[in-house]
């Protein structure tokens, strides 16, 4: 009897060991357990000047309405006894962020794409690498490995945008004294989407010009043109830019813009946006079925340019994926 109990105990231990091994493998391959909450700031560096952050929980109800149809979801989802919309709160990534560091002394802009996954990290990493995401972001030259899982909760892709030769010479003419202020401009975490740009060393010009050059446009010649002489001082007066977007309904996106500036900033920025930038952007959105309305206003007492805009027509973008009405947008 004792020998039987010993054998039984060994058998049960082996079964437990096999079970633990199987669960470990499933967790490693599929990320079944909840990963820790990790902020994008843990992936930022002292040189990071652009933070573009998506807080998915801020628009959970909205996202539930635009989930892909069942046949487009990963196969293992069909094996689960819950609907995708019900699973969304427990599997949806907490945060996505794009961080960019346009160094003054480098030949390229360092770019990091970060995802703080909840569950399913290994499969999410694989799905992103097999998607068209990285080829669509063509101005960025992504590392060969693309998205990798550093550890549970941390998915990251590294890349770079080349800085065209001669651009930094143009930038330094307007920003001759580098600002070494250690305090970064951070995301507030209050919006579905928020982009914050530190422009104290001309990062706005460096980023935009580098992206446009990588897209095949000769921006450097335009910046050297005498007509740019009156425009660059306006940009030099801008210390930081903050853009936020939140869904107001399935069809409408509300966008707010704020450019903080020095006390010497000219209100000509208002004319540049209302007379040139916004009308041009509205024209580009029209072929996509989107309508942009709103304008900016220069606030003299605050030394800031602010604007509130509405983009309607969003529903047409998601029409192929719409489900039956769910909870109202968050």
PDB file of C-alpha atoms in Angstrom:
ATOM      1  CA  UNK A   1       0.000   0.000   0.000  1.00  0.00           C
ATOM      2  CA  UNK A   2       2.839   2.344   0.881  1.00  0.00           C
ATOM      3  CA  UNK A   3       4.487   1.627  -2.462  1.00  0.00           C
ATOM      4  CA  UNK A   4       1.211   2.403  -4.243  1.00  0.00           C
ATOM      5  CA  UNK A   5       0.890   5.743  -2.433  1.00  0.00           C
ATOM      6  CA  UNK A   6       4.484   6.622  -3.311  1.00  0.00           C
ATOM      7  CA  UNK A   7       3.879   5.834  -6.982  1.00  0.00           C
ATOM      8  CA  UNK A   8       0.599   7.782  -6.886  1.00  0.00           C
ATOM      9  CA  UNK A   9       2.357  10.778  -5.326  1.00  0.00           C
ATOM     10  CA  UNK A  10       5.099  10.691  -7.961  1.00  0.00           C
ATOM     11  CA  UNK A  11       2.476  10.418 -10.707  1.00  0.00           C
ATOM     12  CA  UNK A  12       0.541  13.401  -9.368  1.00  0.00           C
ATOM     13  CA  UNK A  13       3.736  15.453  -9.100  1.00  0.00           C
ATOM     14  CA  UNK A  14       4.593  14.591 -12.685  1.00  0.00           C
ATOM     15  CA  UNK A  15       1.095  15.605 -13.806  1.00  0.00           C
ATOM     16  CA  UNK A  16       1.407  18.872 -11.912  1.00  0.00           C
ATOM     17  CA  UNK A  17       4.816  19.469 -13.453  1.00  0.00           C
ATOM     18  CA  UNK A  18       3.487  18.798 -16.946  1.00  0.00           C
ATOM     19  CA  UNK A  19       0.502  21.075 -16.270  1.00  0.00           C
ATOM     20  CA  UNK A  20       2.730  23.880 -15.076  1.00  0.00           C
ATOM     21  CA  UNK A  21       4.969  23.375 -18.101  1.00  0.00           C
ATOM     22  CA  UNK A  22       2.026  23.511 -20.493  1.00  0.00           C
ATOM     23  CA  UNK A  23       0.642  26.636 -18.822  1.00  0.00           C
ATOM     24  CA  UNK A  24       4.089  28.269 -18.919  1.00  0.00           C
ATOM     25  CA  UNK A  25       4.391  27.525 -22.637  1.00  0.00           C
ATOM     26  CA  UNK A  26       0.887  28.866 -23.358  1.00  0.00           C
ATOM     27  CA  UNK A  27       1.597  31.997 -21.346  1.00  0.00           C
ATOM     28  CA  UNK A  28       4.904  32.466 -23.163  1.00  0.00           C
ATOM     29  CA  UNK A  29       3.336  31.963 -26.588  1.00  0.00           C
ATOM     30  CA  UNK A  30       0.009  33.734 -26.002  1.00  0.00           C
ATOM     31  CA  UNK A  31       0.457  36.007 -22.973  1.00  0.00           C
ATOM     32  CA  UNK A  32      -2.565  34.732 -21.045  1.00  0.00           C
ATOM     33  CA  UNK A  33      -1.718  36.399 -17.726  1.00  0.00           C
ATOM     34  CA  UNK A  34      -2.138  40.131 -17.114  1.00  0.00           C
ATOM     35  CA  UNK A  35       1.019  42.123 -17.868  1.00  0.00           C
ATOM     36  CA  UNK A  36       2.113  45.019 -15.688  1.00  0.00           C
ATOM     37  CA  UNK A  37       1.134  48.585 -16.489  1.00  0.00           C
ATOM     38  CA  UNK A  38       4.191  50.325 -17.958  1.00  0.00           C
ATOM     39  CA  UNK A  39       4.319  53.980 -18.973  1.00  0.00           C
ATOM     40  CA  UNK A  40       5.833  55.147 -22.256  1.00  0.00           C
ATOM     41  CA  UNK A  41       8.020  57.438 -20.171  1.00  0.00           C
ATOM     42  CA  UNK A  42      10.111  54.414 -19.200  1.00  0.00           C
ATOM     43  CA  UNK A  43      11.171  54.221 -22.872  1.00  0.00           C
ATOM     44  CA  UNK A  44      11.848  57.955 -23.256  1.00  0.00           C
ATOM     45  CA  UNK A  45      15.341  59.433 -23.126  1.00  0.00           C
ATOM     46  CA  UNK A  46      16.611  62.907 -22.170  1.00  0.00           C
ATOM     47  CA  UNK A  47      16.666  63.672 -25.928  1.00  0.00           C
ATOM     48  CA  UNK A  48      13.011  62.747 -26.507  1.00  0.00           C
ATOM     49  CA  UNK A  49      11.170  65.796 -27.858  1.00  0.00           C
ATOM     50  CA  UNK A  50       8.016  64.308 -29.383  1.00  0.00           C
ATOM     51  CA  UNK A  51       5.539  62.199 -27.446  1.00  0.00           C
ATOM     52  CA  UNK A  52       2.473  60.999 -29.369  1.00  0.00           C
ATOM     53  CA  UNK A  53       0.363  58.876 -27.032  1.00  0.00           C
ATOM     54  CA  UNK A  54      -2.857  56.880 -27.476  1.00  0.00           C
ATOM     55  CA  UNK A  55      -4.753  55.944 -24.298  1.00  0.00           C
ATOM     56  CA  UNK A  56      -7.161  53.278 -25.534  1.00  0.00           C
ATOM     57  CA  UNK A  57      -9.204  53.164 -22.322  1.00  0.00           C
ATOM     58  CA  UNK A  58     -10.301  56.752 -22.979  1.00  0.00           C
ATOM     59  CA  UNK A  59     -12.411  55.578 -25.920  1.00  0.00           C
ATOM     60  CA  UNK A  60     -13.341  52.018 -25.010  1.00  0.00           C
ATOM     61  CA  UNK A  61     -17.007  52.336 -25.995  1.00  0.00           C
ATOM     62  CA  UNK A  62     -15.998  53.867 -29.316  1.00  0.00           C
ATOM     63  CA  UNK A  63     -13.554  51.052 -30.056  1.00  0.00           C
ATOM     64  CA  UNK A  64     -16.151  48.399 -29.238  1.00  0.00           C
ATOM     65  CA  UNK A  65     -18.193  49.679 -32.182  1.00  0.00           C
ATOM     66  CA  UNK A  66     -15.377  49.435 -34.715  1.00  0.00           C
ATOM     67  CA  UNK A  67     -13.934  46.029 -33.914  1.00  0.00           C
ATOM     68  CA  UNK A  68     -13.044  43.990 -37.024  1.00  0.00           C
ATOM     69  CA  UNK A  69     -15.492  41.236 -38.037  1.00  0.00           C
ATOM     70  CA  UNK A  70     -14.933  37.798 -36.506  1.00  0.00           C
ATOM     71  CA  UNK A  71     -13.260  36.400 -39.629  1.00  0.00           C
ATOM     72  CA  UNK A  72     -10.514  39.037 -39.384  1.00  0.00           C
ATOM     73  CA  UNK A  73      -9.664  38.299 -35.765  1.00  0.00           C
ATOM     74  CA  UNK A  74      -6.869  35.866 -34.760  1.00  0.00           C
ATOM     75  CA  UNK A  75      -8.038  32.217 -35.020  1.00  0.00           C
ATOM     76  CA  UNK A  76      -7.697  31.518 -31.302  1.00  0.00           C
ATOM     77  CA  UNK A  77     -10.373  34.164 -30.583  1.00  0.00           C
ATOM     78  CA  UNK A  78     -12.981  31.831 -32.090  1.00  0.00           C
ATOM     79  CA  UNK A  79     -12.203  29.246 -29.397  1.00  0.00           C
ATOM     80  CA  UNK A  80     -13.106  31.577 -26.548  1.00  0.00           C
ATOM     81  CA  UNK A  81     -16.643  31.590 -25.088  1.00  0.00           C
ATOM     82  CA  UNK A  82     -16.825  35.411 -25.020  1.00  0.00           C
ATOM     83  CA  UNK A  83     -17.572  37.983 -27.658  1.00  0.00           C
ATOM     84  CA  UNK A  84     -14.630  40.174 -28.741  1.00  0.00           C
ATOM     85  CA  UNK A  85     -16.383  43.300 -27.435  1.00  0.00           C
ATOM     86  CA  UNK A  86     -16.722  41.708 -23.982  1.00  0.00           C
ATOM     87  CA  UNK A  87     -13.043  40.753 -23.969  1.00  0.00           C
ATOM     88  CA  UNK A  88     -11.865  44.190 -25.063  1.00  0.00           C
ATOM     89  CA  UNK A  89     -11.286  45.670 -21.573  1.00  0.00           C
ATOM     90  CA  UNK A  90      -9.027  42.767 -20.542  1.00  0.00           C
ATOM     91  CA  UNK A  91      -7.024  42.291 -23.759  1.00  0.00           C
ATOM     92  CA  UNK A  92      -6.847  45.806 -25.197  1.00  0.00           C
ATOM     93  CA  UNK A  93      -3.403  47.431 -24.823  1.00  0.00           C
ATOM     94  CA  UNK A  94      -3.354  50.192 -22.237  1.00  0.00           C
ATOM     95  CA  UNK A  95      -1.168  52.554 -24.174  1.00  0.00           C
ATOM     96  CA  UNK A  96       0.513  53.116 -27.531  1.00  0.00           C
ATOM     97  CA  UNK A  97       3.165  55.774 -27.976  1.00  0.00           C
ATOM     98  CA  UNK A  98       5.487  57.130 -30.643  1.00  0.00           C
ATOM     99  CA  UNK A  99       8.603  58.807 -29.257  1.00  0.00           C
ATOM    100  CA  UNK A 100      11.023  60.812 -31.390  1.00  0.00           C
ATOM    101  CA  UNK A 101      14.390  62.305 -30.505  1.00  0.00           C
ATOM    102  CA  UNK A 102      15.714  64.776 -33.111  1.00  0.00           C
ATOM    103  CA  UNK A 103      19.234  65.159 -31.736  1.00  0.00           C
ATOM    104  CA  UNK A 104      21.094  68.341 -32.650  1.00  0.00           C
ATOM    105  CA  UNK A 105      24.346  66.450 -33.212  1.00  0.00           C
ATOM    106  CA  UNK A 106      23.115  63.332 -35.029  1.00  0.00           C
ATOM    107  CA  UNK A 107      22.393  62.529 -38.653  1.00  0.00           C
ATOM    108  CA  UNK A 108      19.036  60.906 -37.912  1.00  0.00           C
ATOM    109  CA  UNK A 109      16.008  61.144 -35.653  1.00  0.00           C
ATOM    110  CA  UNK A 110      15.649  58.222 -33.259  1.00  0.00           C
ATOM    111  CA  UNK A 111      12.091  56.829 -33.270  1.00  0.00           C
ATOM    112  CA  UNK A 112      10.518  54.358 -30.862  1.00  0.00           C
ATOM    113  CA  UNK A 113       7.066  52.787 -31.148  1.00  0.00           C
ATOM    114  CA  UNK A 114       5.884  51.483 -27.778  1.00  0.00           C
ATOM    115  CA  UNK A 115       2.916  49.305 -26.807  1.00  0.00           C
ATOM    116  CA  UNK A 116       1.940  48.466 -23.231  1.00  0.00           C
ATOM    117  CA  UNK A 117      -0.009  45.240 -23.704  1.00  0.00           C
ATOM    118  CA  UNK A 118      -2.376  43.749 -21.163  1.00  0.00           C
ATOM    119  CA  UNK A 119      -2.721  40.228 -22.523  1.00  0.00           C
ATOM    120  CA  UNK A 120      -1.765  38.529 -25.759  1.00  0.00           C
ATOM    121  CA  UNK A 121       1.538  40.367 -26.127  1.00  0.00           C
ATOM    122  CA  UNK A 122       3.384  37.659 -28.099  1.00  0.00           C
ATOM    123  CA  UNK A 123       0.510  37.302 -30.565  1.00  0.00           C
ATOM    124  CA  UNK A 124       0.028  41.071 -30.798  1.00  0.00           C
ATOM    125  CA  UNK A 125       3.720  41.466 -31.559  1.00  0.00           C
ATOM    126  CA  UNK A 126       3.452  38.869 -34.324  1.00  0.00           C
ATOM    127  CA  UNK A 127       0.273  40.414 -35.747  1.00  0.00           C
ATOM    128  CA  UNK A 128       1.832  43.895 -35.897  1.00  0.00           C
ATOM    129  CA  UNK A 129       4.905  42.588 -37.696  1.00  0.00           C
ATOM    130  CA  UNK A 130       2.730  40.797 -40.237  1.00  0.00           C
ATOM    131  CA  UNK A 131       0.536  43.864 -40.814  1.00  0.00           C
ATOM    132  CA  UNK A 132       1.168  46.797 -43.147  1.00  0.00           C
ATOM    133  CA  UNK A 133       1.871  49.136 -40.221  1.00  0.00           C
ATOM    134  CA  UNK A 134       5.613  49.441 -40.737  1.00  0.00           C
ATOM    135  CA  UNK A 135       5.511  49.721 -44.511  1.00  0.00           C
ATOM    136  CA  UNK A 136       2.805  52.394 -44.225  1.00  0.00           C
ATOM    137  CA  UNK A 137       5.098  54.481 -42.000  1.00  0.00           C
ATOM    138  CA  UNK A 138       7.596  54.651 -44.857  1.00  0.00           C
ATOM    139  CA  UNK A 139       9.479  57.837 -43.825  1.00  0.00           C
ATOM    140  CA  UNK A 140      10.725  55.835 -40.831  1.00  0.00           C
ATOM    141  CA  UNK A 141      13.485  53.315 -41.527  1.00  0.00           C
ATOM    142  CA  UNK A 142      12.588  50.543 -39.087  1.00  0.00           C
ATOM    143  CA  UNK A 143      15.092  48.132 -37.600  1.00  0.00           C
ATOM    144  CA  UNK A 144      15.080  44.653 -39.137  1.00  0.00           C
ATOM    145  CA  UNK A 145      13.408  43.011 -36.153  1.00  0.00           C
ATOM    146  CA  UNK A 146      10.610  45.611 -36.127  1.00  0.00           C
ATOM    147  CA  UNK A 147       8.354  45.022 -33.120  1.00  0.00           C
ATOM    148  CA  UNK A 148       9.924  42.930 -30.371  1.00  0.00           C
ATOM    149  CA  UNK A 149       8.697  42.024 -26.904  1.00  0.00           C
ATOM    150  CA  UNK A 150      11.335  43.208 -24.437  1.00  0.00           C
ATOM    151  CA  UNK A 151       9.326  41.622 -21.641  1.00  0.00           C
ATOM    152  CA  UNK A 152       5.657  41.130 -20.809  1.00  0.00           C
ATOM    153  CA  UNK A 153       4.031  44.554 -20.972  1.00  0.00           C
ATOM    154  CA  UNK A 154       6.718  46.126 -23.154  1.00  0.00           C
ATOM    155  CA  UNK A 155       6.532  45.861 -26.948  1.00  0.00           C
ATOM    156  CA  UNK A 156       8.896  48.147 -28.825  1.00  0.00           C
ATOM    157  CA  UNK A 157      10.024  48.863 -32.369  1.00  0.00           C
ATOM    158  CA  UNK A 158      13.037  51.052 -33.111  1.00  0.00           C
ATOM    159  CA  UNK A 159      13.641  53.096 -36.226  1.00  0.00           C
ATOM    160  CA  UNK A 160      15.095  56.324 -37.568  1.00  0.00           C
ATOM    161  CA  UNK A 161      14.310  59.191 -39.915  1.00  0.00           C
ATOM    162  CA  UNK A 162      17.385  60.556 -41.743  1.00  0.00           C
ATOM    163  CA  UNK A 163      18.088  64.256 -41.198  1.00  0.00           C
ATOM    164  CA  UNK A 164      18.925  65.751 -44.614  1.00  0.00           C
ATOM    165  CA  UNK A 165      22.422  67.164 -44.983  1.00  0.00           C
ATOM    166  CA  UNK A 166      22.488  70.897 -44.341  1.00  0.00           C
ATOM    167  CA  UNK A 167      19.177  71.034 -42.444  1.00  0.00           C
ATOM    168  CA  UNK A 168      20.740  71.520 -39.017  1.00  0.00           C
ATOM    169  CA  UNK A 169      22.794  74.447 -40.379  1.00  0.00           C
ATOM    170  CA  UNK A 170      19.520  76.120 -41.384  1.00  0.00           C
ATOM    171  CA  UNK A 171      17.940  75.333 -38.001  1.00  0.00           C
ATOM    172  CA  UNK A 172      20.903  76.706 -36.039  1.00  0.00           C
ATOM    173  CA  UNK A 173      20.643  80.052 -37.811  1.00  0.00           C
ATOM    174  CA  UNK A 174      17.245  80.550 -36.153  1.00  0.00           C
ATOM    175  CA  UNK A 175      18.071  78.673 -32.924  1.00  0.00           C
ATOM    176  CA  UNK A 176      21.775  79.549 -32.412  1.00  0.00           C
ATOM    177  CA  UNK A 177      21.669  78.968 -28.646  1.00  0.00           C
ATOM    178  CA  UNK A 178      20.646  75.440 -27.681  1.00  0.00           C
ATOM    179  CA  UNK A 179      18.160  75.189 -24.832  1.00  0.00           C
ATOM    180  CA  UNK A 180      19.352  72.632 -22.293  1.00  0.00           C
ATOM    181  CA  UNK A 181      16.313  72.929 -20.013  1.00  0.00           C
ATOM    182  CA  UNK A 182      15.997  69.472 -18.393  1.00  0.00           C
ATOM    183  CA  UNK A 183      12.237  69.641 -17.784  1.00  0.00           C
ATOM    184  CA  UNK A 184      10.426  67.819 -20.629  1.00  0.00           C
ATOM    185  CA  UNK A 185       6.917  68.587 -21.841  1.00  0.00           C
ATOM    186  CA  UNK A 186       4.909  65.502 -20.868  1.00  0.00           C
ATOM    187  CA  UNK A 187       1.603  64.025 -21.955  1.00  0.00           C
ATOM    188  CA  UNK A 188      -1.249  64.772 -19.545  1.00  0.00           C
ATOM    189  CA  UNK A 189      -2.824  61.347 -20.063  1.00  0.00           C
ATOM    190  CA  UNK A 190      -6.290  62.913 -20.204  1.00  0.00           C
ATOM    191  CA  UNK A 191      -7.136  62.342 -23.887  1.00  0.00           C
ATOM    192  CA  UNK A 192      -7.602  59.435 -26.268  1.00  0.00           C
ATOM    193  CA  UNK A 193      -4.792  60.892 -28.400  1.00  0.00           C
ATOM    194  CA  UNK A 194      -2.261  63.498 -27.346  1.00  0.00           C
ATOM    195  CA  UNK A 195       0.872  64.688 -29.119  1.00  0.00           C
ATOM    196  CA  UNK A 196       3.319  66.958 -27.299  1.00  0.00           C
ATOM    197  CA  UNK A 197       6.301  68.521 -29.056  1.00  0.00           C
ATOM    198  CA  UNK A 198       9.151  70.431 -27.418  1.00  0.00           C
ATOM    199  CA  UNK A 199      10.214  73.093 -29.937  1.00  0.00           C
ATOM    200  CA  UNK A 200      12.807  74.955 -27.869  1.00  0.00           C
ATOM    201  CA  UNK A 201      15.593  73.894 -30.255  1.00  0.00           C
ATOM    202  CA  UNK A 202      13.648  73.967 -33.519  1.00  0.00           C
ATOM    203  CA  UNK A 203      12.429  70.384 -33.342  1.00  0.00           C
ATOM    204  CA  UNK A 204       9.267  71.273 -35.264  1.00  0.00           C
ATOM    205  CA  UNK A 205      11.321  72.288 -38.296  1.00  0.00           C
ATOM    206  CA  UNK A 206      13.715  69.346 -37.919  1.00  0.00           C
ATOM    207  CA  UNK A 207      10.913  66.772 -37.727  1.00  0.00           C
ATOM    208  CA  UNK A 208       8.678  68.153 -40.472  1.00  0.00           C
ATOM    209  CA  UNK A 209      11.536  68.867 -42.879  1.00  0.00           C
ATOM    210  CA  UNK A 210      13.091  65.424 -42.327  1.00  0.00           C
ATOM    211  CA  UNK A 211       9.765  63.632 -42.878  1.00  0.00           C
ATOM    212  CA  UNK A 212       8.970  65.638 -46.022  1.00  0.00           C
ATOM    213  CA  UNK A 213      12.487  65.077 -47.404  1.00  0.00           C
ATOM    214  CA  UNK A 214      12.168  61.328 -46.773  1.00  0.00           C
ATOM    215  CA  UNK A 215       8.893  61.502 -48.724  1.00  0.00           C
ATOM    216  CA  UNK A 216      10.697  62.955 -51.747  1.00  0.00           C
ATOM    217  CA  UNK A 217      10.126  66.697 -51.302  1.00  0.00           C
ATOM    218  CA  UNK A 218      12.864  69.337 -51.537  1.00  0.00           C
ATOM    219  CA  UNK A 219      12.069  71.165 -48.310  1.00  0.00           C
ATOM    220  CA  UNK A 220      15.628  72.330 -47.711  1.00  0.00           C
ATOM    221  CA  UNK A 221      15.530  74.585 -50.779  1.00  0.00           C
ATOM    222  CA  UNK A 222      12.258  76.089 -49.553  1.00  0.00           C
ATOM    223  CA  UNK A 223      13.728  76.808 -46.113  1.00  0.00           C
ATOM    224  CA  UNK A 224      16.705  78.573 -47.694  1.00  0.00           C
ATOM    225  CA  UNK A 225      14.438  80.763 -49.814  1.00  0.00           C
ATOM    226  CA  UNK A 226      14.365  84.444 -48.690  1.00  0.00           C
ATOM    227  CA  UNK A 227      10.578  84.214 -48.298  1.00  0.00           C
ATOM    228  CA  UNK A 228      11.132  81.912 -45.310  1.00  0.00           C
ATOM    229  CA  UNK A 229      13.008  84.666 -43.477  1.00  0.00           C
ATOM    230  CA  UNK A 230       9.794  86.099 -42.018  1.00  0.00           C
ATOM    231  CA  UNK A 231       8.307  82.711 -41.192  1.00  0.00           C
ATOM    232  CA  UNK A 232      11.169  81.159 -39.212  1.00  0.00           C
ATOM    233  CA  UNK A 233      11.157  83.753 -36.379  1.00  0.00           C
ATOM    234  CA  UNK A 234       7.488  82.911 -35.774  1.00  0.00           C
ATOM    235  CA  UNK A 235       8.394  79.252 -35.319  1.00  0.00           C
ATOM    236  CA  UNK A 236      11.335  80.221 -33.118  1.00  0.00           C
ATOM    237  CA  UNK A 237       8.909  81.924 -30.727  1.00  0.00           C
ATOM    238  CA  UNK A 238       6.946  78.676 -30.183  1.00  0.00           C
ATOM    239  CA  UNK A 239       8.178  76.766 -27.146  1.00  0.00           C
ATOM    240  CA  UNK A 240       5.858  73.752 -27.327  1.00  0.00           C
ATOM    241  CA  UNK A 241       2.911  72.332 -29.255  1.00  0.00           C
ATOM    242  CA  UNK A 242       0.097  70.193 -27.826  1.00  0.00           C
ATOM    243  CA  UNK A 243      -2.524  68.440 -29.955  1.00  0.00           C
ATOM    244  CA  UNK A 244      -5.354  66.396 -28.419  1.00  0.00           C
ATOM    245  CA  UNK A 245      -8.164  64.388 -30.028  1.00  0.00           C
ATOM    246  CA  UNK A 246     -11.206  62.664 -28.544  1.00  0.00           C
ATOM    247  CA  UNK A 247     -14.187  60.952 -30.220  1.00  0.00           C
ATOM    248  CA  UNK A 248     -17.427  62.855 -29.571  1.00  0.00           C
ATOM    249  CA  UNK A 249     -19.516  60.312 -31.471  1.00  0.00           C
ATOM    250  CA  UNK A 250     -19.009  57.568 -34.004  1.00  0.00           C
ATOM    251  CA  UNK A 251     -18.908  60.216 -36.730  1.00  0.00           C
ATOM    252  CA  UNK A 252     -17.152  63.126 -35.015  1.00  0.00           C
ATOM    253  CA  UNK A 253     -13.672  63.711 -33.661  1.00  0.00           C
ATOM    254  CA  UNK A 254     -12.970  66.792 -31.531  1.00  0.00           C
ATOM    255  CA  UNK A 255      -9.432  68.154 -31.819  1.00  0.00           C
ATOM    256  CA  UNK A 256      -7.810  70.869 -29.721  1.00  0.00           C
ATOM    257  CA  UNK A 257      -4.538  72.610 -30.521  1.00  0.00           C
ATOM    258  CA  UNK A 258      -2.320  74.826 -28.380  1.00  0.00           C
ATOM    259  CA  UNK A 259       0.978  76.473 -29.262  1.00  0.00           C
ATOM    260  CA  UNK A 260       2.642  78.139 -26.285  1.00  0.00           C
ATOM    261  CA  UNK A 261       5.057  80.891 -27.195  1.00  0.00           C
ATOM    262  CA  UNK A 262       7.377  83.505 -25.766  1.00  0.00           C
ATOM    263  CA  UNK A 263       6.181  86.986 -24.923  1.00  0.00           C
ATOM    264  CA  UNK A 264       7.731  88.234 -28.168  1.00  0.00           C
ATOM    265  CA  UNK A 265       5.677  85.879 -30.317  1.00  0.00           C
ATOM    266  CA  UNK A 266       3.834  87.589 -33.190  1.00  0.00           C
ATOM    267  CA  UNK A 267       0.145  86.914 -33.606  1.00  0.00           C
ATOM    268  CA  UNK A 268       0.937  86.275 -37.277  1.00  0.00           C
ATOM    269  CA  UNK A 269       0.784  82.608 -36.335  1.00  0.00           C
ATOM    270  CA  UNK A 270      -2.999  82.966 -36.361  1.00  0.00           C
ATOM    271  CA  UNK A 271      -2.923  84.080 -39.988  1.00  0.00           C
ATOM    272  CA  UNK A 272      -0.579  81.224 -40.977  1.00  0.00           C
ATOM    273  CA  UNK A 273      -2.950  78.629 -39.518  1.00  0.00           C
ATOM    274  CA  UNK A 274      -6.323  80.123 -40.468  1.00  0.00           C
ATOM    275  CA  UNK A 275      -5.229  81.418 -43.852  1.00  0.00           C
ATOM    276  CA  UNK A 276      -2.947  78.624 -45.060  1.00  0.00           C
ATOM    277  CA  UNK A 277      -2.476  75.510 -42.932  1.00  0.00           C
ATOM    278  CA  UNK A 278      -6.088  74.705 -41.964  1.00  0.00           C
ATOM    279  CA  UNK A 279      -7.608  75.336 -45.434  1.00  0.00           C
ATOM    280  CA  UNK A 280      -4.925  73.133 -47.004  1.00  0.00           C
ATOM    281  CA  UNK A 281      -5.540  70.364 -44.506  1.00  0.00           C
ATOM    282  CA  UNK A 282      -9.293  70.585 -45.089  1.00  0.00           C
ATOM    283  CA  UNK A 283      -8.729  70.137 -48.831  1.00  0.00           C
ATOM    284  CA  UNK A 284      -6.591  67.056 -48.239  1.00  0.00           C
ATOM    285  CA  UNK A 285      -9.256  65.481 -46.012  1.00  0.00           C
ATOM    286  CA  UNK A 286     -12.142  66.034 -48.443  1.00  0.00           C
ATOM    287  CA  UNK A 287     -11.293  63.133 -50.807  1.00  0.00           C
ATOM    288  CA  UNK A 288     -11.421  60.840 -47.779  1.00  0.00           C
ATOM    289  CA  UNK A 289     -14.975  61.972 -47.003  1.00  0.00           C
ATOM    290  CA  UNK A 290     -13.882  63.990 -43.980  1.00  0.00           C
ATOM    291  CA  UNK A 291     -14.890  67.568 -43.175  1.00  0.00           C
ATOM    292  CA  UNK A 292     -12.692  69.813 -41.031  1.00  0.00           C
ATOM    293  CA  UNK A 293     -14.225  72.838 -39.293  1.00  0.00           C
ATOM    294  CA  UNK A 294     -12.730  75.261 -36.796  1.00  0.00           C
ATOM    295  CA  UNK A 295     -10.110  77.956 -36.485  1.00  0.00           C
ATOM    296  CA  UNK A 296      -7.337  79.170 -34.242  1.00  0.00           C
ATOM    297  CA  UNK A 297      -7.186  82.285 -32.085  1.00  0.00           C
ATOM    298  CA  UNK A 298      -4.192  84.169 -30.717  1.00  0.00           C
ATOM    299  CA  UNK A 299      -4.521  84.795 -26.966  1.00  0.00           C
ATOM    300  CA  UNK A 300      -2.450  87.878 -26.245  1.00  0.00           C
ATOM    301  CA  UNK A 301      -2.516  87.561 -22.453  1.00  0.00           C
ATOM    302  CA  UNK A 302      -1.478  83.903 -22.530  1.00  0.00           C
ATOM    303  CA  UNK A 303       1.040  84.183 -25.372  1.00  0.00           C
ATOM    304  CA  UNK A 304      -0.584  81.169 -26.979  1.00  0.00           C
ATOM    305  CA  UNK A 305      -2.343  80.138 -30.143  1.00  0.00           C
ATOM    306  CA  UNK A 306      -5.329  77.912 -29.427  1.00  0.00           C
ATOM    307  CA  UNK A 307      -7.876  76.206 -31.625  1.00  0.00           C
ATOM    308  CA  UNK A 308     -10.775  73.785 -31.438  1.00  0.00           C
ATOM    309  CA  UNK A 309     -11.782  71.739 -34.456  1.00  0.00           C
ATOM    310  CA  UNK A 310     -14.315  69.115 -35.440  1.00  0.00           C
ATOM    311  CA  UNK A 311     -13.650  66.389 -37.982  1.00  0.00           C
ATOM    312  CA  UNK A 312     -16.867  64.780 -39.214  1.00  0.00           C
ATOM    313  CA  UNK A 313     -17.328  61.856 -41.575  1.00  0.00           C
ATOM    314  CA  UNK A 314     -15.405  59.404 -39.396  1.00  0.00           C
ATOM    315  CA  UNK A 315     -18.206  56.827 -39.586  1.00  0.00           C
ATOM    316  CA  UNK A 316     -17.601  56.281 -43.299  1.00  0.00           C
ATOM    317  CA  UNK A 317     -14.052  55.151 -42.531  1.00  0.00           C
ATOM    318  CA  UNK A 318     -15.317  52.365 -40.281  1.00  0.00           C
ATOM    319  CA  UNK A 319     -18.510  51.463 -42.166  1.00  0.00           C
ATOM    320  CA  UNK A 320     -17.240  48.004 -43.255  1.00  0.00           C
ATOM    321  CA  UNK A 321     -16.555  47.067 -39.625  1.00  0.00           C
ATOM    322  CA  UNK A 322     -19.508  48.523 -37.756  1.00  0.00           C
ATOM    323  CA  UNK A 323     -21.434  46.242 -35.433  1.00  0.00           C
ATOM    324  CA  UNK A 324     -24.811  46.591 -33.798  1.00  0.00           C
ATOM    325  CA  UNK A 325     -25.018  49.582 -31.448  1.00  0.00           C
ATOM    326  CA  UNK A 326     -23.061  49.077 -28.245  1.00  0.00           C
ATOM    327  CA  UNK A 327     -22.246  51.293 -25.311  1.00  0.00           C
ATOM    328  CA  UNK A 328     -21.991  55.034 -26.122  1.00  0.00           C
ATOM    329  CA  UNK A 329     -18.468  56.351 -26.769  1.00  0.00           C
ATOM    330  CA  UNK A 330     -16.388  56.899 -23.655  1.00  0.00           C
TER     331      UNK A 330
END
